[in-house]
């Protein structure tokens, strides 16, 4: 009986040894190479997976940075601190980047903008493409106010107030998700410190703009003529500011007859 027990124990032990050896060989043969830099970079990223970097989440960006296919400051959410930490991992030097924030180029709120009719339906800006006239507002370029950008923001930085979207620049991470989903392309990323902005995107001629909104740009070019650094140009009936040239002096704002420069 003792002999039988010993034989059984030997068989079990031998089988375990063989299985262990096979697993060891298989582990080496099918082992997945680990990129230590990729892991270290991923640990520095915030983990929001917002896609603002252009890659499928933080894992995708970490892999791209480790492979040299993306810049060390590729995460708009992490900002300069994260960029510096990643640069140290990658052995690179980096200069401090410019903080950006999103801005909605429309001031046509419920008091300023006029409507063609009263809309009562699905509250989603993307749906307006299938609604007669592109929505209830007379201006076909302005904010629709149905909060598609609010839903896209992972940082609770956008609210619709009095019919138009407003962005909290302190919460905004400049990830660009709101820019991507706005059907009227009203949202742009501007320097955080920028204080002078054109809050209109209408490309209609002056009379049509005046009929649609009290705060619409009519392309009068007073701002363009009064800018001391040639930072404003009027194209397609609306003013545009070159933020690289603008000094935030405010002369354009003072001379705007429509108060669409804020």
PDB file of C-alpha atoms in Angstrom:
ATOM      1  CA  UNK A   1       0.000   0.000   0.000  1.00  0.00           C
ATOM      2  CA  UNK A   2       2.852   2.341   0.864  1.00  0.00           C
ATOM      3  CA  UNK A   3       4.451   1.515  -2.467  1.00  0.00           C
ATOM      4  CA  UNK A   4       1.239   2.523  -4.287  1.00  0.00           C
ATOM      5  CA  UNK A   5       1.146   5.824  -2.454  1.00  0.00           C
ATOM      6  CA  UNK A   6       4.765   6.534  -3.346  1.00  0.00           C
ATOM      7  CA  UNK A   7       4.139   5.694  -6.992  1.00  0.00           C
ATOM      8  CA  UNK A   8       1.085   7.995  -7.088  1.00  0.00           C
ATOM      9  CA  UNK A   9       3.052  10.805  -5.442  1.00  0.00           C
ATOM     10  CA  UNK A  10       5.882  10.340  -7.922  1.00  0.00           C
ATOM     11  CA  UNK A  11       3.456  10.459 -10.845  1.00  0.00           C
ATOM     12  CA  UNK A  12       1.779  13.616  -9.559  1.00  0.00           C
ATOM     13  CA  UNK A  13       5.124  15.245  -8.853  1.00  0.00           C
ATOM     14  CA  UNK A  14       6.513  14.245 -12.229  1.00  0.00           C
ATOM     15  CA  UNK A  15       3.431  15.504 -14.022  1.00  0.00           C
ATOM     16  CA  UNK A  16       3.655  18.816 -12.177  1.00  0.00           C
ATOM     17  CA  UNK A  17       7.326  19.124 -13.076  1.00  0.00           C
ATOM     18  CA  UNK A  18       6.644  18.475 -16.763  1.00  0.00           C
ATOM     19  CA  UNK A  19       3.755  20.960 -16.809  1.00  0.00           C
ATOM     20  CA  UNK A  20       5.928  23.543 -15.060  1.00  0.00           C
ATOM     21  CA  UNK A  21       8.691  23.102 -17.628  1.00  0.00           C
ATOM     22  CA  UNK A  22       6.210  23.378 -20.498  1.00  0.00           C
ATOM     23  CA  UNK A  23       4.686  26.544 -19.036  1.00  0.00           C
ATOM     24  CA  UNK A  24       8.144  28.023 -18.602  1.00  0.00           C
ATOM     25  CA  UNK A  25       9.049  27.333 -22.226  1.00  0.00           C
ATOM     26  CA  UNK A  26       5.685  28.678 -23.441  1.00  0.00           C
ATOM     27  CA  UNK A  27       6.089  31.793 -21.303  1.00  0.00           C
ATOM     28  CA  UNK A  28       9.412  32.587 -22.925  1.00  0.00           C
ATOM     29  CA  UNK A  29       8.224  31.739 -26.434  1.00  0.00           C
ATOM     30  CA  UNK A  30       5.025  33.794 -26.274  1.00  0.00           C
ATOM     31  CA  UNK A  31       6.214  36.529 -23.929  1.00  0.00           C
ATOM     32  CA  UNK A  32       5.033  40.049 -24.797  1.00  0.00           C
ATOM     33  CA  UNK A  33       7.820  42.578 -24.735  1.00  0.00           C
ATOM     34  CA  UNK A  34       7.236  45.341 -22.212  1.00  0.00           C
ATOM     35  CA  UNK A  35       8.324  48.873 -23.043  1.00  0.00           C
ATOM     36  CA  UNK A  36       9.373  50.324 -19.714  1.00  0.00           C
ATOM     37  CA  UNK A  37       9.260  53.872 -21.069  1.00  0.00           C
ATOM     38  CA  UNK A  38       5.714  53.371 -22.303  1.00  0.00           C
ATOM     39  CA  UNK A  39       4.634  52.204 -18.858  1.00  0.00           C
ATOM     40  CA  UNK A  40       6.381  55.141 -17.190  1.00  0.00           C
ATOM     41  CA  UNK A  41       4.795  57.623 -19.607  1.00  0.00           C
ATOM     42  CA  UNK A  42       1.345  56.100 -19.091  1.00  0.00           C
ATOM     43  CA  UNK A  43       1.697  56.545 -15.337  1.00  0.00           C
ATOM     44  CA  UNK A  44       2.203  60.282 -15.852  1.00  0.00           C
ATOM     45  CA  UNK A  45      -0.845  60.782 -18.076  1.00  0.00           C
ATOM     46  CA  UNK A  46      -4.066  61.892 -16.315  1.00  0.00           C
ATOM     47  CA  UNK A  47      -6.201  58.980 -17.516  1.00  0.00           C
ATOM     48  CA  UNK A  48      -9.157  60.990 -18.820  1.00  0.00           C
ATOM     49  CA  UNK A  49      -9.072  59.170 -22.168  1.00  0.00           C
ATOM     50  CA  UNK A  50     -10.666  62.227 -23.767  1.00  0.00           C
ATOM     51  CA  UNK A  51      -9.014  61.757 -27.157  1.00  0.00           C
ATOM     52  CA  UNK A  52      -7.913  65.382 -27.296  1.00  0.00           C
ATOM     53  CA  UNK A  53      -4.403  64.247 -28.203  1.00  0.00           C
ATOM     54  CA  UNK A  54      -5.648  62.556 -31.362  1.00  0.00           C
ATOM     55  CA  UNK A  55      -4.922  59.041 -30.099  1.00  0.00           C
ATOM     56  CA  UNK A  56      -7.329  56.393 -28.755  1.00  0.00           C
ATOM     57  CA  UNK A  57      -7.026  57.281 -25.094  1.00  0.00           C
ATOM     58  CA  UNK A  58      -4.042  57.637 -22.788  1.00  0.00           C
ATOM     59  CA  UNK A  59      -2.715  54.159 -23.601  1.00  0.00           C
ATOM     60  CA  UNK A  60      -2.523  55.059 -27.276  1.00  0.00           C
ATOM     61  CA  UNK A  61      -0.730  58.329 -26.567  1.00  0.00           C
ATOM     62  CA  UNK A  62       1.744  56.660 -24.197  1.00  0.00           C
ATOM     63  CA  UNK A  63       2.634  54.094 -26.856  1.00  0.00           C
ATOM     64  CA  UNK A  64       3.053  56.819 -29.482  1.00  0.00           C
ATOM     65  CA  UNK A  65       5.275  58.956 -27.241  1.00  0.00           C
ATOM     66  CA  UNK A  66       7.435  55.970 -26.296  1.00  0.00           C
ATOM     67  CA  UNK A  67       7.800  55.120 -29.992  1.00  0.00           C
ATOM     68  CA  UNK A  68       8.754  58.687 -30.860  1.00  0.00           C
ATOM     69  CA  UNK A  69       5.612  59.196 -32.931  1.00  0.00           C
ATOM     70  CA  UNK A  70       4.035  61.824 -30.660  1.00  0.00           C
ATOM     71  CA  UNK A  71       5.545  64.819 -28.846  1.00  0.00           C
ATOM     72  CA  UNK A  72       6.153  64.661 -25.107  1.00  0.00           C
ATOM     73  CA  UNK A  73       3.688  67.535 -24.669  1.00  0.00           C
ATOM     74  CA  UNK A  74       0.994  65.742 -26.663  1.00  0.00           C
ATOM     75  CA  UNK A  75      -1.469  65.635 -23.757  1.00  0.00           C
ATOM     76  CA  UNK A  76      -3.499  68.878 -23.692  1.00  0.00           C
ATOM     77  CA  UNK A  77      -5.103  67.951 -20.382  1.00  0.00           C
ATOM     78  CA  UNK A  78      -1.904  67.348 -18.438  1.00  0.00           C
ATOM     79  CA  UNK A  79      -0.391  70.697 -19.320  1.00  0.00           C
ATOM     80  CA  UNK A  80       3.187  71.741 -18.692  1.00  0.00           C
ATOM     81  CA  UNK A  81       3.718  69.689 -15.529  1.00  0.00           C
ATOM     82  CA  UNK A  82       2.867  66.397 -17.226  1.00  0.00           C
ATOM     83  CA  UNK A  83       4.877  67.387 -20.298  1.00  0.00           C
ATOM     84  CA  UNK A  84       7.957  68.058 -18.157  1.00  0.00           C
ATOM     85  CA  UNK A  85       7.622  64.714 -16.363  1.00  0.00           C
ATOM     86  CA  UNK A  86       7.300  62.831 -19.655  1.00  0.00           C
ATOM     87  CA  UNK A  87      10.194  64.773 -21.175  1.00  0.00           C
ATOM     88  CA  UNK A  88      12.386  63.634 -18.278  1.00  0.00           C
ATOM     89  CA  UNK A  89      11.401  60.006 -18.915  1.00  0.00           C
ATOM     90  CA  UNK A  90      12.160  60.325 -22.620  1.00  0.00           C
ATOM     91  CA  UNK A  91      15.397  62.207 -22.022  1.00  0.00           C
ATOM     92  CA  UNK A  92      14.222  65.302 -23.862  1.00  0.00           C
ATOM     93  CA  UNK A  93      14.171  68.994 -23.077  1.00  0.00           C
ATOM     94  CA  UNK A  94      10.973  70.967 -23.417  1.00  0.00           C
ATOM     95  CA  UNK A  95      10.037  74.617 -23.250  1.00  0.00           C
ATOM     96  CA  UNK A  96       6.904  75.631 -21.386  1.00  0.00           C
ATOM     97  CA  UNK A  97       3.900  75.662 -23.692  1.00  0.00           C
ATOM     98  CA  UNK A  98       1.167  78.260 -23.973  1.00  0.00           C
ATOM     99  CA  UNK A  99      -2.000  77.480 -22.058  1.00  0.00           C
ATOM    100  CA  UNK A 100      -5.084  77.421 -24.251  1.00  0.00           C
ATOM    101  CA  UNK A 101      -8.808  77.472 -23.612  1.00  0.00           C
ATOM    102  CA  UNK A 102     -11.918  77.010 -25.716  1.00  0.00           C
ATOM    103  CA  UNK A 103     -14.061  79.991 -26.712  1.00  0.00           C
ATOM    104  CA  UNK A 104     -17.538  80.115 -28.272  1.00  0.00           C
ATOM    105  CA  UNK A 105     -17.675  82.691 -31.065  1.00  0.00           C
ATOM    106  CA  UNK A 106     -21.294  83.686 -30.565  1.00  0.00           C
ATOM    107  CA  UNK A 107     -23.121  86.212 -28.384  1.00  0.00           C
ATOM    108  CA  UNK A 108     -26.575  85.592 -29.829  1.00  0.00           C
ATOM    109  CA  UNK A 109     -28.442  84.787 -26.631  1.00  0.00           C
ATOM    110  CA  UNK A 110     -32.209  84.733 -26.165  1.00  0.00           C
ATOM    111  CA  UNK A 111     -32.401  88.530 -25.905  1.00  0.00           C
ATOM    112  CA  UNK A 112     -30.111  89.332 -28.846  1.00  0.00           C
ATOM    113  CA  UNK A 113     -30.926  86.704 -31.464  1.00  0.00           C
ATOM    114  CA  UNK A 114     -34.274  86.433 -33.230  1.00  0.00           C
ATOM    115  CA  UNK A 115     -36.082  83.226 -34.106  1.00  0.00           C
ATOM    116  CA  UNK A 116     -38.004  82.130 -37.169  1.00  0.00           C
ATOM    117  CA  UNK A 117     -40.217  79.785 -35.171  1.00  0.00           C
ATOM    118  CA  UNK A 118     -40.422  77.932 -31.859  1.00  0.00           C
ATOM    119  CA  UNK A 119     -38.724  74.544 -31.902  1.00  0.00           C
ATOM    120  CA  UNK A 120     -39.957  71.740 -29.674  1.00  0.00           C
ATOM    121  CA  UNK A 121     -38.063  68.529 -30.283  1.00  0.00           C
ATOM    122  CA  UNK A 122     -34.838  66.628 -29.645  1.00  0.00           C
ATOM    123  CA  UNK A 123     -32.342  68.922 -27.945  1.00  0.00           C
ATOM    124  CA  UNK A 124     -29.175  68.110 -29.837  1.00  0.00           C
ATOM    125  CA  UNK A 125     -27.280  70.501 -32.093  1.00  0.00           C
ATOM    126  CA  UNK A 126     -26.406  67.730 -34.558  1.00  0.00           C
ATOM    127  CA  UNK A 127     -30.119  67.074 -35.129  1.00  0.00           C
ATOM    128  CA  UNK A 128     -30.599  70.643 -36.372  1.00  0.00           C
ATOM    129  CA  UNK A 129     -29.131  69.674 -39.745  1.00  0.00           C
ATOM    130  CA  UNK A 130     -32.396  67.833 -40.385  1.00  0.00           C
ATOM    131  CA  UNK A 131     -34.659  70.617 -39.101  1.00  0.00           C
ATOM    132  CA  UNK A 132     -36.126  73.218 -41.516  1.00  0.00           C
ATOM    133  CA  UNK A 133     -33.832  76.230 -41.731  1.00  0.00           C
ATOM    134  CA  UNK A 134     -31.164  74.470 -39.692  1.00  0.00           C
ATOM    135  CA  UNK A 135     -32.881  75.399 -36.444  1.00  0.00           C
ATOM    136  CA  UNK A 136     -35.181  78.033 -35.028  1.00  0.00           C
ATOM    137  CA  UNK A 137     -32.728  80.961 -35.036  1.00  0.00           C
ATOM    138  CA  UNK A 138     -32.643  83.402 -37.946  1.00  0.00           C
ATOM    139  CA  UNK A 139     -28.866  83.331 -37.857  1.00  0.00           C
ATOM    140  CA  UNK A 140     -27.687  80.095 -39.435  1.00  0.00           C
ATOM    141  CA  UNK A 141     -24.141  80.556 -38.128  1.00  0.00           C
ATOM    142  CA  UNK A 142     -24.757  81.032 -34.404  1.00  0.00           C
ATOM    143  CA  UNK A 143     -24.894  78.798 -31.353  1.00  0.00           C
ATOM    144  CA  UNK A 144     -27.929  76.520 -31.420  1.00  0.00           C
ATOM    145  CA  UNK A 145     -27.890  76.187 -27.647  1.00  0.00           C
ATOM    146  CA  UNK A 146     -28.817  72.509 -27.376  1.00  0.00           C
ATOM    147  CA  UNK A 147     -25.681  71.441 -25.547  1.00  0.00           C
ATOM    148  CA  UNK A 148     -23.943  68.920 -27.782  1.00  0.00           C
ATOM    149  CA  UNK A 149     -20.679  70.486 -26.616  1.00  0.00           C
ATOM    150  CA  UNK A 150     -21.790  70.145 -22.987  1.00  0.00           C
ATOM    151  CA  UNK A 151     -22.233  66.401 -23.446  1.00  0.00           C
ATOM    152  CA  UNK A 152     -18.841  66.095 -25.140  1.00  0.00           C
ATOM    153  CA  UNK A 153     -16.919  67.874 -22.364  1.00  0.00           C
ATOM    154  CA  UNK A 154     -15.319  65.500 -19.855  1.00  0.00           C
ATOM    155  CA  UNK A 155     -14.425  68.313 -17.473  1.00  0.00           C
ATOM    156  CA  UNK A 156     -17.791  69.966 -16.808  1.00  0.00           C
ATOM    157  CA  UNK A 157     -16.407  73.177 -18.307  1.00  0.00           C
ATOM    158  CA  UNK A 158     -19.369  74.111 -20.532  1.00  0.00           C
ATOM    159  CA  UNK A 159     -22.863  75.289 -19.695  1.00  0.00           C
ATOM    160  CA  UNK A 160     -25.671  76.607 -21.867  1.00  0.00           C
ATOM    161  CA  UNK A 161     -26.836  79.910 -20.406  1.00  0.00           C
ATOM    162  CA  UNK A 162     -29.660  81.937 -21.928  1.00  0.00           C
ATOM    163  CA  UNK A 163     -29.499  80.031 -25.187  1.00  0.00           C
ATOM    164  CA  UNK A 164     -25.755  79.943 -25.886  1.00  0.00           C
ATOM    165  CA  UNK A 165     -22.831  77.869 -24.675  1.00  0.00           C
ATOM    166  CA  UNK A 166     -20.377  79.401 -22.208  1.00  0.00           C
ATOM    167  CA  UNK A 167     -16.996  77.930 -21.322  1.00  0.00           C
ATOM    168  CA  UNK A 168     -15.386  78.118 -17.893  1.00  0.00           C
ATOM    169  CA  UNK A 169     -11.767  78.802 -18.821  1.00  0.00           C
ATOM    170  CA  UNK A 170     -10.575  77.691 -15.393  1.00  0.00           C
ATOM    171  CA  UNK A 171     -12.032  74.216 -15.895  1.00  0.00           C
ATOM    172  CA  UNK A 172     -11.290  73.926 -19.612  1.00  0.00           C
ATOM    173  CA  UNK A 173      -8.362  71.651 -20.516  1.00  0.00           C
ATOM    174  CA  UNK A 174      -8.309  72.582 -24.218  1.00  0.00           C
ATOM    175  CA  UNK A 175      -8.825  68.950 -25.211  1.00  0.00           C
ATOM    176  CA  UNK A 176     -10.733  70.043 -28.317  1.00  0.00           C
ATOM    177  CA  UNK A 177     -13.714  67.717 -27.974  1.00  0.00           C
ATOM    178  CA  UNK A 178     -16.188  70.609 -28.042  1.00  0.00           C
ATOM    179  CA  UNK A 179     -14.431  72.029 -31.099  1.00  0.00           C
ATOM    180  CA  UNK A 180     -14.888  68.717 -32.889  1.00  0.00           C
ATOM    181  CA  UNK A 181     -18.608  68.272 -32.175  1.00  0.00           C
ATOM    182  CA  UNK A 182     -19.902  71.812 -32.800  1.00  0.00           C
ATOM    183  CA  UNK A 183     -21.840  71.589 -36.099  1.00  0.00           C
ATOM    184  CA  UNK A 184     -21.437  75.319 -36.776  1.00  0.00           C
ATOM    185  CA  UNK A 185     -17.697  75.297 -35.990  1.00  0.00           C
ATOM    186  CA  UNK A 186     -18.185  78.104 -33.481  1.00  0.00           C
ATOM    187  CA  UNK A 187     -15.706  76.924 -30.889  1.00  0.00           C
ATOM    188  CA  UNK A 188     -12.002  77.569 -31.214  1.00  0.00           C
ATOM    189  CA  UNK A 189      -8.975  77.224 -28.959  1.00  0.00           C
ATOM    190  CA  UNK A 190      -7.459  80.562 -27.992  1.00  0.00           C
ATOM    191  CA  UNK A 191      -4.668  81.624 -25.614  1.00  0.00           C
ATOM    192  CA  UNK A 192      -5.787  81.486 -21.979  1.00  0.00           C
ATOM    193  CA  UNK A 193      -4.654  85.065 -21.373  1.00  0.00           C
ATOM    194  CA  UNK A 194      -6.566  86.466 -24.363  1.00  0.00           C
ATOM    195  CA  UNK A 195      -9.079  89.073 -23.178  1.00  0.00           C
ATOM    196  CA  UNK A 196     -10.242  90.549 -26.500  1.00  0.00           C
ATOM    197  CA  UNK A 197     -12.372  88.222 -28.638  1.00  0.00           C
ATOM    198  CA  UNK A 198     -14.848  88.428 -31.507  1.00  0.00           C
ATOM    199  CA  UNK A 199     -18.073  86.804 -30.352  1.00  0.00           C
ATOM    200  CA  UNK A 200     -19.635  86.301 -33.772  1.00  0.00           C
ATOM    201  CA  UNK A 201     -19.198  83.873 -36.652  1.00  0.00           C
ATOM    202  CA  UNK A 202     -21.888  85.079 -39.046  1.00  0.00           C
ATOM    203  CA  UNK A 203     -20.790  85.336 -42.657  1.00  0.00           C
ATOM    204  CA  UNK A 204     -23.997  87.035 -43.745  1.00  0.00           C
ATOM    205  CA  UNK A 205     -23.926  90.567 -45.089  1.00  0.00           C
ATOM    206  CA  UNK A 206     -24.611  93.472 -42.773  1.00  0.00           C
ATOM    207  CA  UNK A 207     -28.351  93.860 -43.300  1.00  0.00           C
ATOM    208  CA  UNK A 208     -29.077  90.154 -42.905  1.00  0.00           C
ATOM    209  CA  UNK A 209     -26.939  89.986 -39.770  1.00  0.00           C
ATOM    210  CA  UNK A 210     -28.674  93.008 -38.244  1.00  0.00           C
ATOM    211  CA  UNK A 211     -32.071  91.439 -38.893  1.00  0.00           C
ATOM    212  CA  UNK A 212     -31.000  88.211 -37.220  1.00  0.00           C
ATOM    213  CA  UNK A 213     -29.063  89.394 -34.163  1.00  0.00           C
ATOM    214  CA  UNK A 214     -28.368  92.572 -32.205  1.00  0.00           C
ATOM    215  CA  UNK A 215     -24.775  91.530 -31.501  1.00  0.00           C
ATOM    216  CA  UNK A 216     -23.720  90.216 -34.894  1.00  0.00           C
ATOM    217  CA  UNK A 217     -20.648  91.471 -36.753  1.00  0.00           C
ATOM    218  CA  UNK A 218     -21.625  93.459 -39.864  1.00  0.00           C
ATOM    219  CA  UNK A 219     -18.124  93.610 -41.333  1.00  0.00           C
ATOM    220  CA  UNK A 220     -17.858  97.397 -41.053  1.00  0.00           C
ATOM    221  CA  UNK A 221     -14.053  97.146 -40.626  1.00  0.00           C
ATOM    222  CA  UNK A 222     -13.871  99.798 -37.903  1.00  0.00           C
ATOM    223  CA  UNK A 223     -11.947  97.336 -35.752  1.00  0.00           C
ATOM    224  CA  UNK A 224      -9.567  96.584 -38.602  1.00  0.00           C
ATOM    225  CA  UNK A 225      -8.888 100.273 -39.234  1.00  0.00           C
ATOM    226  CA  UNK A 226      -8.353 101.112 -35.557  1.00  0.00           C
ATOM    227  CA  UNK A 227      -6.060  98.232 -34.613  1.00  0.00           C
ATOM    228  CA  UNK A 228      -2.548  99.663 -34.020  1.00  0.00           C
ATOM    229  CA  UNK A 229      -0.827  96.318 -34.632  1.00  0.00           C
ATOM    230  CA  UNK A 230      -2.872  95.067 -37.606  1.00  0.00           C
ATOM    231  CA  UNK A 231      -4.124  92.114 -35.595  1.00  0.00           C
ATOM    232  CA  UNK A 232      -7.669  92.189 -37.012  1.00  0.00           C
ATOM    233  CA  UNK A 233      -8.863  91.442 -40.505  1.00  0.00           C
ATOM    234  CA  UNK A 234     -12.403  91.256 -41.822  1.00  0.00           C
ATOM    235  CA  UNK A 235     -13.006  88.347 -44.178  1.00  0.00           C
ATOM    236  CA  UNK A 236     -16.331  86.833 -45.238  1.00  0.00           C
ATOM    237  CA  UNK A 237     -18.147  89.707 -43.497  1.00  0.00           C
ATOM    238  CA  UNK A 238     -16.806  88.909 -40.031  1.00  0.00           C
ATOM    239  CA  UNK A 239     -13.800  90.084 -38.012  1.00  0.00           C
ATOM    240  CA  UNK A 240     -10.968  87.708 -37.124  1.00  0.00           C
ATOM    241  CA  UNK A 241      -8.244  88.320 -34.544  1.00  0.00           C
ATOM    242  CA  UNK A 242      -4.672  87.139 -35.001  1.00  0.00           C
ATOM    243  CA  UNK A 243      -3.839  86.135 -31.434  1.00  0.00           C
ATOM    244  CA  UNK A 244      -0.119  86.140 -32.163  1.00  0.00           C
ATOM    245  CA  UNK A 245      -0.266  89.852 -32.973  1.00  0.00           C
ATOM    246  CA  UNK A 246      -3.012  91.012 -30.603  1.00  0.00           C
ATOM    247  CA  UNK A 247      -1.854  92.931 -27.512  1.00  0.00           C
ATOM    248  CA  UNK A 248      -5.311  93.027 -25.855  1.00  0.00           C
ATOM    249  CA  UNK A 249      -5.291  96.831 -25.969  1.00  0.00           C
ATOM    250  CA  UNK A 250      -9.073  96.908 -26.414  1.00  0.00           C
ATOM    251  CA  UNK A 251      -9.278  99.629 -29.087  1.00  0.00           C
ATOM    252  CA  UNK A 252     -11.258  97.347 -31.382  1.00  0.00           C
ATOM    253  CA  UNK A 253     -13.711  96.671 -28.584  1.00  0.00           C
ATOM    254  CA  UNK A 254     -14.192 100.387 -27.951  1.00  0.00           C
ATOM    255  CA  UNK A 255     -14.854 101.103 -31.632  1.00  0.00           C
ATOM    256  CA  UNK A 256     -17.173  98.183 -32.388  1.00  0.00           C
ATOM    257  CA  UNK A 257     -20.666  99.623 -33.053  1.00  0.00           C
ATOM    258  CA  UNK A 258     -22.308  96.220 -32.570  1.00  0.00           C
ATOM    259  CA  UNK A 259     -20.534  95.294 -29.331  1.00  0.00           C
ATOM    260  CA  UNK A 260     -19.632  91.908 -30.750  1.00  0.00           C
ATOM    261  CA  UNK A 261     -16.010  92.285 -29.654  1.00  0.00           C
ATOM    262  CA  UNK A 262     -15.857  91.470 -25.978  1.00  0.00           C
TER     263      UNK A 262
END
